[in-house]
Tab-separated table of C-alpha atoms in Angstrom:
chain	number	residue	atom	x	y	z
A	226	MET	CA	-7.849	22.040	-0.443
A	227	VAL	CA	-5.493	23.877	-0.473
A	228	PHE	CA	-2.777	23.911	2.403
A	229	ASP	CA	-0.630	26.367	3.971
A	230	GLU	CA	2.690	25.655	5.295
A	231	THR	CA	1.150	24.519	8.928
A	232	ASP	CA	-0.843	22.472	7.191
A	233	LYS	CA	2.221	20.759	5.569
A	234	ARG	CA	4.042	20.995	8.585
A	235	LEU	CA	1.159	19.033	9.888
A	236	LEU	CA	0.891	16.559	7.983
A	237	ALA	CA	4.598	15.587	8.398
A	238	LEU	CA	4.618	15.275	11.181
A	239	LEU	CA	1.521	12.874	11.327
A	240	GLN	CA	2.808	11.347	8.850
A	241	GLN	CA	6.169	10.251	11.789
A	242	ASP	CA	4.401	9.537	13.900
A	243	CYS	CA	1.270	9.129	14.097
A	244	LYS	CA	1.046	8.626	17.960
A	245	GLN	CA	1.589	12.612	18.430
A	246	THR	CA	-0.763	13.554	21.528
A	247	ASN	CA	-2.861	16.945	19.538
A	248	LYS	CA	-0.168	18.739	22.820
A	249	GLU	CA	2.736	17.381	21.540
A	250	LEU	CA	2.080	18.748	18.034
A	251	SER	CA	0.956	22.398	19.412
A	252	ASN	CA	4.156	22.741	20.497
A	253	LYS	CA	5.543	21.748	16.580
A	254	LEU	CA	3.559	24.164	15.480
A	255	ASN	CA	2.984	27.174	17.820
A	256	LEU	CA	-0.839	26.301	17.483
A	257	SER	CA	-3.406	25.935	20.509
A	258	VAL	CA	-4.166	21.934	21.352
A	259	THR	CA	-7.023	23.170	20.139
A	260	ALA	CA	-6.220	24.704	16.405
A	261	VAL	CA	-4.524	21.164	15.607
A	262	TYR	CA	-7.275	19.326	16.746
A	263	GLU	CA	-9.244	21.096	14.385
A	264	ARG	CA	-6.910	21.662	11.509
A	265	ILE	CA	-6.582	17.531	12.140
A	266	LYS	CA	-10.530	17.467	12.323
A	267	LYS	CA	-10.187	19.603	8.775
A	268	LEU	CA	-8.035	17.613	6.363
A	269	GLU	CA	-9.786	13.672	8.093
A	270	LYS	CA	-13.808	15.550	6.718
A	271	GLY	CA	-11.687	16.389	3.889
A	272	GLY	CA	-10.218	13.271	2.533
A	273	VAL	CA	-6.553	14.202	3.040
A	274	ILE	CA	-6.182	11.347	6.591
A	275	SER	CA	-7.386	8.894	4.794
A	276	ASN	CA	-6.624	5.699	8.156
A	277	TYR	CA	-4.044	5.302	11.053
A	278	VAL	CA	-2.477	1.817	11.228
A	279	ALA	CA	0.886	0.628	12.514
A	280	LEU	CA	3.917	-0.188	10.151
A	281	ILE	CA	5.609	-3.539	11.098
A	282	ASN	CA	8.507	-5.053	10.494
A	283	LYS	CA	8.838	-7.943	7.414
A	284	GLU	CA	11.625	-9.744	8.860
A	285	THR	CA	10.221	-9.859	12.562
A	286	ILE	CA	6.597	-11.798	12.038
A	287	ASP	CA	8.971	-13.737	9.239
A	288	LYS	CA	7.787	-11.753	6.117
A	289	SER	CA	10.612	-10.723	4.845
A	290	PHE	CA	10.393	-12.437	0.919
A	291	MET	CA	9.189	-10.093	-1.407
A	292	ALA	CA	8.251	-10.225	-4.523
A	293	PHE	CA	6.628	-7.989	-7.906
A	294	CYS	CA	4.150	-9.852	-10.094
A	295	HIS	CA	3.336	-9.067	-13.422
A	296	ILE	CA	-0.161	-10.838	-14.526
A	297	LYS	CA	-1.341	-10.455	-18.149
A	298	LEU	CA	-4.886	-11.341	-18.527
A	299	ILE	CA	-5.959	-13.524	-21.772
A	300	GLN	CA	-9.370	-10.932	-22.556
A	301	HIS	CA	-9.819	-8.019	-21.215
A	302	SER	CA	-13.193	-7.420	-21.069
A	303	LYS	CA	-14.776	-6.142	-17.792
A	304	ASP	CA	-15.581	-9.271	-16.869
A	305	PHE	CA	-12.883	-11.213	-16.551
A	306	VAL	CA	-11.982	-7.714	-15.246
A	307	MET	CA	-13.368	-6.804	-12.469
A	308	ARG	CA	-13.140	-10.822	-10.730
A	309	PHE	CA	-9.442	-10.982	-11.097
A	310	GLU	CA	-9.521	-6.877	-9.528
A	311	LYS	CA	-12.298	-9.047	-6.789
A	312	GLU	CA	-10.165	-12.258	-6.918
A	313	VAL	CA	-6.802	-11.110	-6.421
A	314	SER	CA	-7.825	-8.519	-3.111
A	315	THR	CA	-8.733	-11.269	-1.239
A	316	ILE	CA	-4.319	-12.307	-0.889
A	317	ASP	CA	-3.181	-11.969	2.119
A	318	GLU	CA	-0.222	-11.756	0.242
A	319	VAL	CA	-1.374	-9.909	-2.003
A	320	LEU	CA	0.143	-5.963	-0.184
A	321	GLU	CA	-0.316	-3.723	-3.713
A	322	CYS	CA	-2.827	-4.585	-6.989
A	323	TYR	CA	-2.372	-1.737	-9.553
A	324	HIS	CA	-4.745	-1.768	-13.057
A	325	ILE	CA	-0.934	-0.356	-15.192
A	326	SER	CA	-0.932	-0.096	-19.404
A	327	GLY	CA	1.856	-1.587	-21.100
A	328	ASP	CA	2.721	-5.208	-21.627
A	329	TYR	CA	1.266	-6.298	-19.117
A	330	ASP	CA	-2.421	-5.825	-17.424
A	331	TYR	CA	-1.288	-5.324	-13.632
A	332	LEU	CA	1.227	-5.307	-10.897
A	333	LEU	CA	0.685	-6.965	-7.569
A	334	LYS	CA	3.302	-6.711	-4.718
A	335	VAL	CA	3.799	-9.951	-2.974
A	336	ILE	CA	5.126	-10.745	0.518
A	337	VAL	CA	6.157	-14.268	1.409
A	338	LYS	CA	8.228	-16.475	4.154
A	339	ASP	CA	10.696	-17.216	1.948
A	340	MET	CA	11.112	-18.386	-1.969
A	341	ALA	CA	8.939	-22.404	-1.095
A	342	SER	CA	6.218	-19.734	-0.090
A	343	PHE	CA	6.452	-17.918	-2.680
A	344	ARG	CA	6.256	-20.876	-4.620
A	345	GLU	CA	3.433	-22.197	-2.556
A	346	PHE	CA	1.402	-18.546	-3.513
A	347	MET	CA	2.315	-18.959	-6.846
A	348	VAL	CA	0.493	-22.657	-7.088
A	349	LYS	CA	-2.126	-22.738	-4.530
A	350	LYS	CA	-3.156	-18.966	-4.460
A	351	LEU	CA	-2.459	-16.883	-7.584
A	352	THR	CA	-3.054	-20.057	-10.698
A	353	THR	CA	-6.002	-20.737	-9.542
A	354	ILE	CA	-7.119	-17.096	-10.449
A	355	ASN	CA	-9.193	-17.645	-13.896
A	356	HIS	CA	-8.872	-15.800	-17.040
A	357	ILE	CA	-4.888	-15.286	-16.459
A	358	GLY	CA	-2.427	-15.891	-18.898
A	359	SER	CA	1.245	-15.808	-18.109
A	360	THR	CA	2.679	-13.880	-15.253
A	361	HIS	CA	6.378	-12.401	-14.500
A	362	SER	CA	8.195	-12.087	-11.326
A	363	MET	CA	11.179	-10.034	-9.463
A	364	PHE	CA	12.106	-10.763	-6.118
A	365	VAL	CA	13.603	-7.477	-4.462
A	366	ILE	CA	17.472	-7.726	-3.562
A	367	ASN	CA	16.904	-4.789	-1.579
A	368	GLU	CA	15.138	-2.383	-0.483
A	369	VAL	CA	16.539	1.178	-0.983
A	370	LYS	CA	13.459	3.228	-0.257
A	371	HIS	CA	10.534	2.030	1.495
A	372	THR	CA	8.266	5.153	2.798
A	373	THR	CA	4.973	5.768	3.638
A	374	ALA	CA	5.242	9.566	3.297
A	375	ILE	CA	4.295	11.472	1.203
A	376	THR	CA	5.198	15.377	0.877
A	377	VAL	CA	2.826	17.801	-0.127
């Protein structure tokens, strides 16, 4: 899909605040409300806009302890990979999971209340998944940059 400057500005505005009305967006983009509506529908239909979400402040829900876990599987068979990915996808504490290259097979972004909760997550949830050979965890000291916006 090819984006003109108006599409790019529209996407930037929606990523800043998707609750803006089409009227507000039309004023900012110097377009009619109908034109904004049609552009948004085109972006949704084309799969550029995949979802609208509310971003929650993790401190307000008492989940400010973040860790990244490297996971190495004991074997790289299709069955082991598929079963690991299916099981890890069901764990609420795992916000993101990436199949990666390098010394480890997966990188998980995990969020919990505190260190005790992280230990419980490791013992009762993560390490109960079969086929994990080893794990290596790193804890976030300070979040320097966090964004969900992608520049187009």
